[in-house]
Short mmCIF file of C-alpha atoms and ligand atoms in Angstrom, two decimals:
data_model
loop_
_atom_site.label_atom_id
_atom_site.label_comp_id
_atom_site.label_asym_id
_atom_site.label_seq_id
_atom_site.Cartn_x
_atom_site.Cartn_y
_atom_site.Cartn_z
CA MET V 944 75.04 105.92 80.24
CA SER V 945 71.21 106.41 80.88
CA PHE V 946 69.67 109.29 82.61
CA PRO V 947 66.30 110.91 83.13
CA ASP V 948 65.71 113.89 81.24
CA ALA V 949 67.65 116.43 81.99
CA ALA V 950 66.08 119.56 82.94
CA SER V 951 63.02 121.36 82.00
CA LEU V 952 63.48 124.40 84.88
CA ASN V 953 65.68 127.03 82.07
CA SER V 954 64.49 130.59 83.27
CA LEU V 955 67.29 132.31 84.52
CA THR V 956 67.07 133.81 88.06
CA GLU V 957 67.84 136.23 89.00
CA LEU V 958 68.60 137.45 93.04
CA SER V 959 68.86 139.97 94.62
CA SER V 960 72.08 141.80 94.20
CA GLU V 961 73.58 145.48 94.06
CA ALA V 962 76.57 143.76 94.14
CA ALA V 963 79.08 145.33 91.24
CA THR V 964 82.17 142.89 90.95
CA ASP V 965 85.14 144.68 90.15
CA SER V 966 85.46 142.88 86.87
CA ASN V 967 84.28 145.49 83.55
CA ARG V 968 85.06 142.64 81.28
CA SER V 969 81.34 142.52 79.12
CA ALA V 970 78.89 140.54 81.07
CA ALA V 971 79.37 137.49 78.25
CA PRO V 972 76.71 134.65 78.65
CA VAL V 973 77.77 132.00 80.38
CA HIS V 974 76.74 128.87 79.00
CA PHE V 975 76.92 125.25 81.41
CA GLY V 976 74.43 123.49 80.09
CA PHE V 977 73.53 121.84 82.86
CA GLN V 978 72.03 118.65 83.25
CA ASN V 979 70.09 117.99 86.92
CA THR V 980 69.70 114.24 87.04
CA TYR V 981 70.84 114.03 90.41
CA ALA V 982 67.36 117.03 90.71
CA ARG V 983 65.09 114.61 89.26
CA LEU V 984 65.91 111.85 92.38
CA PRO V 985 62.45 112.13 94.55
CA GLU V 986 62.24 114.82 96.38
CA ARG V 987 63.39 113.83 100.12
CA PHE V 988 67.13 113.12 98.54
CA PHE V 989 67.89 116.27 98.38
CA SER V 990 66.63 120.16 99.49
CA ARG V 991 65.59 122.85 97.02
CA LEU V 992 67.44 126.52 96.72
CA ALA V 993 69.23 129.20 95.59
CA PRO V 994 73.16 129.91 97.42
CA THR V 995 72.20 133.11 99.34
CA PRO V 996 73.69 136.66 97.58
CA VAL V 997 76.90 138.21 99.30
CA ALA V 998 77.66 141.87 98.97
CA ALA V 999 80.87 142.29 96.76
CA PRO V 1000 81.83 139.33 95.06
CA GLN V 1001 84.97 139.76 93.17
CA LEU V 1002 86.32 136.51 91.12
CA VAL V 1003 90.08 135.28 92.42
CA LYS V 1004 90.68 132.36 90.06
CA VAL V 1005 89.42 130.82 87.16
CA ASN V 1006 90.79 127.42 86.61
CA VAL V 1007 90.87 128.13 82.65
CA GLU V 1008 91.67 123.98 81.29
CA LEU V 1009 89.70 122.43 83.42
CA ALA V 1010 86.57 125.00 82.59
CA ARG V 1011 87.22 125.01 78.63
CA SER V 1012 87.75 120.07 78.63
CA LEU V 1013 84.12 121.25 80.28
CA GLY V 1014 83.32 123.03 77.79
CA ILE V 1015 82.60 126.05 80.02
CA ASP V 1016 83.91 129.65 78.75
CA PRO V 1017 86.26 130.72 81.24
CA ASP V 1018 86.61 134.36 79.94
CA ALA V 1019 82.34 134.17 80.74
CA LEU V 1020 83.28 132.72 83.63
CA SER V 1021 85.58 135.53 84.54
CA SER V 1022 82.96 138.05 82.93
CA THR V 1023 80.75 139.85 85.62
CA VAL V 1024 77.40 137.87 84.98
CA GLY V 1025 80.28 134.89 85.53
CA VAL V 1026 81.25 136.48 89.09
CA GLU V 1027 77.94 136.54 89.34
CA ILE V 1028 77.33 133.08 89.34
CA LEU V 1029 80.24 131.81 91.63
CA ALA V 1030 79.49 134.34 94.18
CA GLY V 1031 75.33 132.39 93.80
CA ASN V 1032 74.41 136.11 93.11
CA LYS V 1033 72.54 134.89 90.00
CA ILE V 1034 71.57 131.91 89.22
CA ALA V 1035 73.39 130.65 85.67
CA GLU V 1036 69.90 128.78 83.12
CA SER V 1037 69.41 125.95 83.05
CA SER V 1038 70.60 125.26 87.24
CA GLU V 1039 68.56 123.75 89.94
CA PRO V 1040 70.47 124.70 92.88
CA ILE V 1041 69.89 121.74 95.35
CA ALA V 1042 71.62 121.28 99.18
CA LEU V 1043 72.48 117.09 98.98
CA ALA V 1044 71.19 114.69 101.73
CA TYR V 1045 74.09 111.97 103.48
CA ALA V 1046 74.65 111.04 106.90
CA GLY V 1047 78.06 109.10 107.95
CA HIS V 1048 80.53 108.50 110.64
CA GLN V 1049 82.70 111.22 111.32
CA TYR V 1050 85.38 109.71 113.92
CA GLY V 1051 83.99 106.77 114.27
CA TYR V 1052 80.56 108.13 115.55
CA PHE V 1053 77.16 108.30 113.13
CA VAL V 1054 75.91 110.98 112.13
CA PRO V 1055 72.18 111.10 110.96
CA GLN V 1056 71.70 114.09 109.44
CA LEU V 1057 75.23 116.29 107.73
CA GLY V 1058 74.28 116.85 103.79
CA ASP V 1059 75.37 119.51 102.39
CA GLY V 1060 75.23 122.21 105.23
CA ARG V 1061 77.88 124.82 103.20
CA ALA V 1062 77.28 123.92 99.22
CA ILE V 1063 74.78 123.35 96.82
CA LEU V 1064 74.48 121.79 94.03
CA LEU V 1065 74.56 124.34 90.36
CA GLY V 1066 74.06 121.19 88.15
CA GLU V 1067 75.87 118.20 85.47
CA VAL V 1068 78.06 118.80 83.15
CA VAL V 1069 79.67 116.42 80.89
CA GLY V 1070 83.11 116.94 79.51
CA GLU V 1071 84.91 116.78 76.99
CA GLY V 1072 85.36 112.84 76.50
CA GLY V 1073 81.73 112.54 77.69
CA GLU V 1074 81.71 112.01 81.73
CA ARG V 1075 79.49 113.68 83.61
CA TYR V 1076 80.33 115.38 86.69
CA ASP V 1077 79.39 117.73 89.28
CA ILE V 1078 79.22 121.52 89.62
CA GLN V 1079 79.35 122.45 92.82
CA LEU V 1080 79.52 126.45 94.85
CA LYS V 1081 81.15 125.37 98.59
CA GLY V 1082 80.85 128.84 100.61
CA SER V 1083 77.32 129.61 99.43
CA GLY V 1084 74.94 129.91 102.68
CA PRO V 1085 73.25 127.92 105.17
CA THR V 1086 70.64 124.58 104.08
CA PRO V 1087 68.39 122.50 105.63
CA PHE V 1088 71.20 120.79 106.13
CA SER V 1089 73.23 123.56 108.04
CA ARG V 1090 72.43 122.61 111.93
CA ARG V 1091 74.70 124.96 113.79
CA GLY V 1092 76.81 126.88 110.81
CA ASP V 1093 76.69 129.05 109.15
CA GLY V 1094 76.86 127.93 105.81
CA ARG V 1095 80.12 129.72 104.57
CA ALA V 1096 83.28 129.44 103.79
CA ALA V 1097 86.90 131.16 104.27
CA LEU V 1098 89.45 132.65 102.23
CA GLY V 1099 92.58 130.08 103.31
CA PRO V 1100 90.41 126.80 103.60
CA VAL V 1101 89.35 127.54 99.42
CA LEU V 1102 92.74 128.05 98.52
CA ARG V 1103 93.90 125.41 100.45
CA GLU V 1104 91.40 123.20 98.85
CA TYR V 1105 92.08 125.13 96.04
CA ILE V 1106 95.87 124.08 96.00
CA VAL V 1107 95.97 120.18 96.92
CA SER V 1108 93.27 119.60 94.89
CA GLU V 1109 95.03 120.62 92.35
CA ALA V 1110 98.15 119.35 93.36
CA MET V 1111 96.73 115.90 93.63
CA SER V 1112 95.91 115.66 90.22
CA ALA V 1113 98.37 116.97 88.66
CA LEU V 1114 100.69 113.94 90.23
CA GLY V 1115 97.71 111.43 89.04
CA VAL V 1116 95.92 110.78 91.67
CA PRO V 1117 91.89 110.87 91.10
CA THR V 1118 90.84 113.78 92.67
CA THR V 1119 88.12 116.42 92.73
CA ARG V 1120 89.03 119.79 90.79
CA ALA V 1121 89.45 123.81 91.36
CA LEU V 1122 86.74 124.91 88.54
CA ALA V 1123 86.73 129.01 90.42
CA ALA V 1124 87.09 130.92 94.14
CA VAL V 1125 86.11 133.89 94.78
CA ILE V 1126 86.09 136.18 97.87
CA THR V 1127 82.03 137.39 98.92
CA GLY V 1128 83.83 140.99 100.37
CA GLU V 1129 81.67 139.67 103.62
CA ARG V 1130 82.79 138.33 106.41
CA VAL V 1131 82.88 135.01 108.59
CA LEU V 1132 83.63 134.27 111.94
CA ARG V 1133 86.11 132.11 112.87
CA GLU V 1134 89.03 132.28 115.66
CA THR V 1135 89.09 135.45 114.51
CA VAL V 1136 87.36 137.46 111.67
CA LEU V 1137 88.28 135.47 108.34
CA PRO V 1138 87.55 137.16 104.60
CA GLY V 1139 84.27 134.87 102.86
CA ALA V 1140 85.11 133.58 100.32
CA ILE V 1141 83.41 130.29 97.67
CA PHE V 1142 85.04 127.69 95.93
CA THR V 1143 83.78 125.68 92.82
CA ARG V 1144 84.80 122.44 93.34
CA VAL V 1145 83.77 120.18 90.31
CA ALA V 1146 83.40 116.35 90.85
CA ALA V 1147 82.41 113.43 89.40
CA SER V 1148 79.63 112.91 91.49
CA HIS V 1149 79.23 114.02 94.94
CA LEU V 1150 77.65 110.55 96.04
CA ARG V 1151 79.96 109.67 99.53
CA VAL V 1152 79.54 106.33 102.04
CA GLY V 1153 77.54 109.10 104.41
CA THR V 1154 74.88 109.29 101.60
CA PHE V 1155 73.48 105.09 101.36
CA GLN V 1156 74.32 105.72 104.78
CA TYR V 1157 71.68 108.31 104.90
CA PHE V 1158 69.24 105.63 103.29
CA ALA V 1159 69.88 102.80 105.19
CA ALA V 1160 69.76 104.55 108.78
CA ARG V 1161 66.53 105.64 107.35
CA GLN V 1162 65.68 101.83 106.32
CA ASP V 1163 64.03 103.90 103.83
CA ILE V 1164 64.55 100.71 101.76
CA ASP V 1165 63.50 102.44 97.93
CA GLY V 1166 66.01 105.51 98.16
CA LEU V 1167 69.29 102.65 98.66
CA ARG V 1168 67.69 100.84 95.51
CA THR V 1169 67.72 104.04 93.80
CA LEU V 1170 70.71 105.32 94.77
CA ALA V 1171 72.43 101.82 93.79
CA ASN V 1172 71.12 102.20 90.92
CA TYR V 1173 71.51 106.01 90.32
CA ALA V 1174 75.23 105.96 91.38
CA ILE V 1175 76.21 102.11 89.05
CA ALA V 1176 74.54 103.43 86.46
CA ARG V 1177 76.82 106.88 86.71
CA HIS V 1178 80.24 104.89 87.70
CA TYR V 1179 79.43 102.36 87.66
CA PRO V 1180 77.71 100.88 84.70
CA ASP V 1181 79.63 97.79 83.70
CA ALA V 1182 77.69 96.51 87.58
CA SER V 1183 74.75 96.88 85.50
CA LYS V 1184 75.29 93.88 83.44
CA ALA V 1185 76.54 91.82 86.61
CA ALA V 1186 74.71 89.29 87.66
CA ARG V 1187 74.44 90.77 91.38
CA PRO V 1188 74.40 94.81 89.95
CA ILE V 1189 74.64 96.09 93.62
CA ARG V 1190 77.53 93.38 94.57
CA ALA V 1191 79.55 94.32 91.55
CA LEU V 1192 79.10 98.75 93.22
CA LEU V 1193 80.39 97.56 96.42
CA ASP V 1194 83.39 95.04 95.04
CA ASN V 1195 83.85 98.49 92.32
CA VAL V 1196 83.78 101.35 94.81
CA ILE V 1197 86.21 98.91 98.05
CA ALA V 1198 88.82 98.34 93.85
CA ARG V 1199 88.67 102.19 93.41
CA GLN V 1200 89.31 102.98 97.21
CA ALA V 1201 91.65 100.63 98.19
CA LYS V 1202 93.56 101.80 94.64
CA LEU V 1203 93.19 105.69 95.87
CA MET V 1204 94.97 104.50 99.49
CA ALA V 1205 97.91 103.11 97.50
CA GLN V 1206 97.88 106.75 95.27
CA TRP V 1207 97.56 108.92 98.68
CA LEU V 1208 100.99 106.51 100.38
CA MET V 1209 103.22 107.17 97.58
CA ILE V 1210 103.20 111.47 97.06
CA GLY V 1211 102.96 111.22 101.68
CA PHE V 1212 99.34 112.77 101.47
CA VAL V 1213 97.59 112.76 104.45
CA HIS V 1214 93.79 113.94 103.76
CA GLY V 1215 93.43 114.44 107.89
CA VAL V 1216 89.38 114.03 108.16
CA MET V 1217 88.44 110.43 106.82
CA ASN V 1218 84.68 110.03 108.19
CA THR V 1219 82.76 108.58 106.42
CA ASP V 1220 80.82 111.11 105.06
CA ASN V 1221 84.45 112.35 103.14
CA THR V 1222 84.41 108.63 101.47
CA SER V 1223 83.92 109.76 97.85
CA ILE V 1224 81.84 106.93 95.76
CA SER V 1225 83.66 107.30 92.73
CA GLY V 1226 86.99 106.83 94.21
CA GLU V 1227 88.13 110.27 93.84
CA THR V 1228 89.99 112.02 96.83
CA ILE V 1229 87.12 114.50 97.64
CA ASP V 1230 86.41 117.40 100.67
CA TYR V 1231 89.70 118.72 101.73
CA GLY V 1232 90.36 120.05 105.20
CA PRO V 1233 92.84 119.45 107.12
CA CYS V 1234 94.68 118.09 105.02
CA ALA V 1235 99.02 118.23 104.07
CA PHE V 1236 102.06 116.36 103.09
CA MET V 1237 104.63 114.83 104.68
CA GLU V 1238 107.94 115.86 105.07
CA ALA V 1239 109.80 113.35 107.65
CA TYR V 1240 108.52 109.43 106.69
CA ASP V 1241 107.07 109.04 109.79
CA PRO V 1242 103.30 106.66 109.45
CA ALA V 1243 102.91 107.82 112.84
CA THR V 1244 102.13 111.39 110.69
CA VAL V 1245 98.86 113.80 111.95
CA PHE V 1246 98.50 117.24 111.39
CA SER V 1247 94.96 117.90 111.75
CA SER V 1248 94.31 119.59 115.24
CA ILE V 1249 91.55 117.68 116.08
CA ASP V 1250 92.76 114.41 115.37
CA ALA V 1251 94.27 114.13 118.72
CA ASN V 1252 94.08 110.11 118.31
CA GLY V 1253 95.62 109.63 115.33
CA ARG V 1254 93.19 107.70 113.70
CA TYR V 1255 93.85 109.92 110.36
CA ALA V 1256 97.57 109.57 110.17
CA TYR V 1257 99.60 108.42 107.07
CA GLY V 1258 99.86 105.35 108.22
CA ASN V 1259 97.09 104.53 109.31
CA GLN V 1260 94.73 105.76 105.44
CA PRO V 1261 94.59 102.06 104.18
CA ARG V 1262 92.59 100.51 107.06
CA ILE V 1263 90.39 103.55 108.18
CA ALA V 1264 89.46 103.01 104.24
CA HIS V 1265 88.61 99.65 104.95
CA TRP V 1266 86.33 100.43 107.48
CA ASN V 1267 84.81 103.76 105.34
CA VAL V 1268 83.97 100.79 102.94
CA THR V 1269 83.12 97.98 105.85
CA ARG V 1270 80.33 100.95 106.57
CA LEU V 1271 78.79 101.35 103.55
CA ALA V 1272 79.08 97.12 103.14
CA GLU V 1273 76.52 97.57 105.98
CA ALA V 1274 74.18 100.05 104.16
CA LEU V 1275 74.15 98.33 101.38
CA LEU V 1276 73.59 95.13 103.22
CA PRO V 1277 68.93 95.36 102.50
CA VAL V 1278 69.44 95.93 98.71
CA ILE V 1279 72.68 92.79 98.14
CA ALA V 1280 69.73 90.81 100.23
CA GLU V 1281 67.32 91.10 97.61
CA GLU V 1282 70.14 90.36 94.94
CA ALA V 1283 71.43 87.75 97.18
CA GLY V 1284 68.15 85.88 98.49
CA SER V 1285 68.85 86.17 101.84
CA GLU V 1286 69.99 87.72 104.95
CA GLU V 1287 73.21 85.16 105.78
CA ALA V 1288 73.57 85.60 101.95
CA ALA V 1289 74.51 88.89 101.73
CA VAL V 1290 76.32 89.29 104.55
CA ALA V 1291 78.26 86.27 103.38
CA ALA V 1292 79.53 88.08 99.71
CA ALA V 1293 79.56 91.83 101.49
CA ASN V 1294 82.49 89.78 103.91
CA GLU V 1295 83.75 88.16 100.77
CA ALA V 1296 83.64 91.98 99.00
CA LEU V 1297 85.21 93.28 101.92
CA ALA V 1298 88.40 90.81 101.99
CA ALA V 1299 89.87 91.81 98.38
CA PHE V 1300 90.65 94.69 100.27
CA GLU V 1301 93.75 94.26 101.88
CA PRO V 1302 95.13 92.15 98.68
CA GLN V 1303 94.28 95.45 96.62
CA PHE V 1304 95.51 97.44 98.24
CA GLU V 1305 98.46 95.70 98.93
CA ALA V 1306 99.41 94.75 95.50
CA ALA V 1307 98.40 98.63 94.59
CA ARG V 1308 101.51 99.39 97.05
CA LEU V 1309 104.08 97.14 96.11
CA THR V 1310 103.48 98.33 92.48
CA GLY V 1311 103.98 101.86 92.92
CA LEU V 1312 106.91 101.36 94.96
CA ARG V 1313 108.67 98.18 92.37
CA ARG V 1314 108.10 102.22 90.21
CA LYS V 1315 109.24 104.67 92.81
CA LEU V 1316 112.69 102.40 93.26
CA GLY V 1317 113.65 101.54 88.78
CA MET V 1318 112.12 98.67 89.33
CA PHE V 1319 110.41 97.24 85.61
CA THR V 1320 110.26 93.76 86.77
CA GLU V 1321 109.54 91.62 90.04
CA SER V 1322 111.45 89.71 92.29
CA GLU V 1323 111.01 87.91 95.34
CA GLU V 1324 113.11 90.28 97.28
CA ASP V 1325 110.92 94.05 96.00
CA ALA V 1326 109.01 93.76 98.59
CA ALA V 1327 111.18 93.45 102.45
CA LEU V 1328 113.92 96.09 100.61
CA ALA V 1329 110.47 98.80 100.36
CA GLU V 1330 109.78 98.44 103.19
CA ASN V 1331 113.54 98.65 104.22
CA LEU V 1332 114.37 101.48 102.48
CA LEU V 1333 110.89 103.31 104.40
CA GLU V 1334 112.22 102.15 107.75
CA ARG V 1335 116.05 103.62 106.76
CA MET V 1336 114.20 106.93 106.44
CA ARG V 1337 112.12 106.92 109.29
CA VAL V 1338 115.02 106.55 111.84
CA ASN V 1339 116.95 108.76 109.88
CA GLY V 1340 114.27 111.30 109.25
CA ALA V 1341 114.94 111.42 105.65
CA ASP V 1342 111.88 114.02 103.59
CA PHE V 1343 110.18 111.01 102.05
CA THR V 1344 109.38 112.73 98.52
CA LEU V 1345 112.57 114.22 97.72
CA THR V 1346 114.66 111.05 99.25
CA PHE V 1347 112.88 109.17 96.32
CA ARG V 1348 113.82 112.48 94.26
CA ARG V 1349 116.64 112.25 94.65
CA LEU V 1350 116.98 108.25 93.76
CA CYS V 1351 116.22 108.93 90.33
CA ASP V 1352 120.07 110.29 90.59
CA ALA V 1353 121.29 107.67 92.49
CA ALA V 1354 120.12 105.76 89.48
CA GLY V 1355 122.67 106.58 87.16
CA GLY V 1356 125.65 105.31 89.19
CA VAL V 1357 127.36 105.45 93.11
CA LYS V 1358 128.62 109.02 92.21
CA ASN V 1359 125.57 110.50 92.49
CA ASP V 1360 124.54 109.35 95.70
CA ALA V 1361 126.17 112.28 97.52
CA GLY V 1362 121.85 114.29 96.97
CA VAL V 1363 120.56 111.30 98.83
CA ARG V 1364 123.60 110.03 101.74
CA GLU V 1365 123.05 114.06 102.82
CA LEU V 1366 118.74 113.92 103.70
CA PHE V 1367 119.81 110.50 106.69
CA THR V 1368 121.46 111.53 109.68
CA ASP V 1369 123.68 108.37 110.15
CA SER V 1370 124.41 108.65 105.92
CA ASP V 1371 125.90 104.47 106.14
CA SER V 1372 121.80 103.11 106.63
CA TYR V 1373 121.29 105.06 102.98
CA ASP V 1374 124.54 103.24 101.60
CA ALA V 1375 124.03 100.06 103.57
CA TRP V 1376 120.71 99.89 102.01
CA ALA V 1377 121.31 101.06 98.82
CA THR V 1378 124.15 98.50 97.70
CA LYS V 1379 121.13 95.79 98.30
CA TRP V 1380 119.37 98.33 95.49
CA ARG V 1381 121.99 97.85 92.90
CA GLN V 1382 122.40 94.26 93.23
CA ARG V 1383 119.04 94.07 92.47
CA LEU V 1384 118.27 96.74 89.84
CA GLU V 1385 121.29 94.98 88.31
CA LYS V 1386 119.26 92.01 87.74
CA GLU V 1387 117.48 93.76 84.75
CA SER V 1388 118.68 94.76 81.45
CA ILE V 1389 117.01 98.32 81.06
CA THR V 1390 119.45 101.14 80.78
CA ALA V 1391 119.99 103.90 83.60
CA GLU V 1392 119.06 106.52 81.50
CA LYS V 1393 116.05 104.73 80.64
CA ARG V 1394 115.35 103.88 85.01
CA VAL V 1395 115.91 107.38 85.24
CA GLU V 1396 113.87 109.08 82.85
CA ALA V 1397 111.44 106.34 84.51
CA MET V 1398 111.76 107.28 88.32
CA ARG V 1399 110.90 110.72 87.11
CA LYS V 1400 107.60 109.68 85.98
CA ALA V 1401 107.08 108.39 89.13
CA ASN V 1402 108.79 110.49 92.41
CA PRO V 1403 107.64 113.90 91.88
CA ALA V 1404 109.06 116.89 92.28
CA PHE V 1405 106.92 119.20 94.02
CA ILE V 1406 104.42 119.19 96.20
CA PRO V 1407 102.89 121.33 98.79
CA ARG V 1408 104.52 121.79 100.78
CA ASN V 1409 102.30 122.98 104.54
CA HIS V 1410 105.16 126.33 105.06
CA MET V 1411 105.13 126.97 100.72
CA VAL V 1412 101.17 126.76 101.20
CA GLU V 1413 100.96 128.35 105.05
CA ALA V 1414 102.23 131.23 103.62
CA ALA V 1415 100.57 131.46 100.13
CA LEU V 1416 97.65 131.57 102.26
CA ASN V 1417 98.73 134.10 104.43
CA ALA V 1418 99.86 136.91 101.51
CA ALA V 1419 96.36 136.22 100.53
CA ILE V 1420 94.88 136.95 103.49
CA SER V 1421 96.45 139.41 104.93
CA ARG V 1422 97.69 140.71 101.59
CA GLN V 1423 95.50 140.66 99.24
CA ASP V 1424 98.67 139.44 97.97
CA PHE V 1425 97.99 136.03 95.51
CA HIS V 1426 101.17 135.83 94.05
CA PRO V 1427 102.42 133.64 96.02
CA PHE V 1428 98.63 131.00 95.54
CA GLU V 1429 99.36 131.77 91.86
CA GLU V 1430 103.36 131.01 92.01
CA LEU V 1431 102.40 127.88 93.55
CA LEU V 1432 99.59 126.27 91.19
CA ASP V 1433 102.00 127.29 88.38
CA VAL V 1434 104.60 125.60 89.98
CA LEU V 1435 102.73 121.79 91.49
CA SER V 1436 100.94 122.22 87.81
CA ARG V 1437 103.80 120.62 86.63
CA PRO V 1438 105.42 118.38 90.10
CA TYR V 1439 107.69 115.93 87.62
CA GLU V 1440 110.15 118.25 86.22
CA ASP V 1441 112.67 120.10 87.50
CA ARG V 1442 112.91 123.22 87.83
CA SER V 1443 116.26 125.06 88.50
CA ASP V 1444 113.81 128.51 89.37
CA MET V 1445 111.94 127.14 91.74
CA ALA V 1446 114.39 124.89 93.49
CA ARG V 1447 112.73 126.81 97.42
CA TYR V 1448 109.54 124.87 96.66
CA SER V 1449 111.65 121.00 97.29
CA VAL V 1450 112.70 121.53 99.96
CA PRO V 1451 111.73 120.66 103.82
CA ALA V 1452 111.31 123.12 105.30
CA LYS V 1453 114.04 124.88 107.68
CA PRO V 1454 113.37 124.17 111.54
CA GLU V 1455 111.79 126.68 112.53
CA GLU V 1456 109.34 127.13 108.90
CA ARG V 1457 107.89 123.70 110.18
CA VAL V 1458 103.91 124.15 109.64
CA CYS V 1459 103.41 120.82 112.55
CA GLN V 1460 99.24 121.61 112.30
CA THR V 1461 97.02 122.09 110.37
CA PHE V 1462 93.07 123.43 111.00
CA CYS V 1463 90.07 122.71 108.79
CA GLY V 1464 88.20 125.92 109.31
CA THR V 1465 84.68 125.38 108.38
P1 LIG E 991 83.10 118.84 106.30
O1 LIG E 991 84.25 118.83 107.98
O2 LIG E 991 83.88 119.99 105.35
O3 LIG E 991 83.29 117.76 105.96
O4 LIG E 991 82.03 118.70 106.97
C1 LIG E 991 81.96 117.67 107.45
C2 LIG E 991 79.98 118.40 108.13
O5 LIG E 991 80.24 119.94 108.18
C3 LIG E 991 78.91 118.63 106.33
O6 LIG E 991 78.03 118.22 106.80
C4 LIG E 991 79.08 120.47 106.27
O7 LIG E 991 77.50 120.34 105.44
C5 LIG E 991 78.82 120.72 107.33
N1 LIG E 991 79.59 122.03 107.94
C6 LIG E 991 81.03 122.50 107.74
N2 LIG E 991 81.34 123.49 107.74
C7 LIG E 991 80.07 123.98 108.13
C8 LIG E 991 79.82 125.36 107.86
N3 LIG E 991 80.54 126.70 108.13
N4 LIG E 991 78.37 125.89 108.06
C9 LIG E 991 77.16 124.61 107.52
N5 LIG E 991 77.61 123.81 107.68
C10 LIG E 991 78.92 123.33 107.38
MG1 LIG E 992 82.16 116.65 103.93
#
């Protein structure tokens, strides 16, 4: 990857802060080694500003392993100075803070200017493997993009993003990560008054479909071209060698989104706000708001309080991802036309690229279902067999995660069927399907032991069940008790391992515990 020269602004800017943290550790220097390639792009791509200091920052959590993998000393990050940086009270050496400009379709309606209304990019760090990551504060105060918002975040949504993004990572799904959470010592006003917090996010980048839409909407073709080249250099360097690099960029983004949708569906994830500004160019899951995991299998599952029409329902997500990448293709048309020779050729190229979404998604989904069902080979009947199980799960209200986890035991023999059977209101419905499943598995010479082992790696025992997430958030907000949050993080860090001491995290909510709605809390 070749990038413009890194920052020359190396001054350590101290912002006014009378507030002390209660972390009494030594004020070790925090070395991020920030590079600022985005801040080298034209000034109209962002706004330069520092976070707004907060009253009394306190550390909630530092992600020790993640910090290490990024070459950041977790102890320094947890020190008084570290917490001041995480709270936005101090600017780290080598950081050039900026708020990024972007646009986006929200629930299908285009908003020409959104942007980081409550987030600030501190800079980029290069990880162990040479990959570049953005470090961003979320909830760090108002910016020129705040519109009517206060630029702040409440503790609940910050902890939710921490928990769910780390769970997604452990489940093996591309995602932004949680580096830290701090409370601000200030209150934020939402439906009620809530404790304020700041989340530190790590992302492959914060380029979104909406970033391209921002320049397209302004007919800023130079901006589009610059952005496309930046995205190629940062995420798809091979595309620069293609005969038509921008078409190759589009192909790559489409492929990543198609695969990501299959990964979401395989674990029952519902994003909740798949607006084009929440669709990452790198293919990571980004902007966790009213997200939640489905329990009883039903493609119509919706949690978000503001998604009244089910636009972003579990089963609708692939269709929406396709819609979102179609908006990317539209935005890129002027620069695809430059390399394709004409507008007509650009439209044909974009349509060709978009046509690849569905087959790529379907192939990834079928591969995923085969893994979940313990199939090592491919057979014509597999798709129908998988669909048939899903339909029976829907009719019988079977818990998605537990059905597949218990199928791992069932793969060991009929004698182990009881666990799955009891998840179906009509257990006979499971039996009828299982007979066909076993006939299919008999076509493979693999041992039952091997199959069970492989299936346990494809079907998690633990997902962030909504009532457990809610309980962890409530304990933190109402009692300043972070123990449930820590325990949940621990369980979710190894989602494919059975842990008898943590069994209560693996079962669905009882009817009275069920969480049917989530709120984005912005
Ligand atoms: P989100 O729903 O979090 O993806 O945010 C959509 C847009 O609203 C983005 O431009 C955010 O920066 C902005 N936004 C969300 N919450 C706030 C807030 N509390 N203050 C200012 N801007 C916000
Ligand atoms: Mg967003």
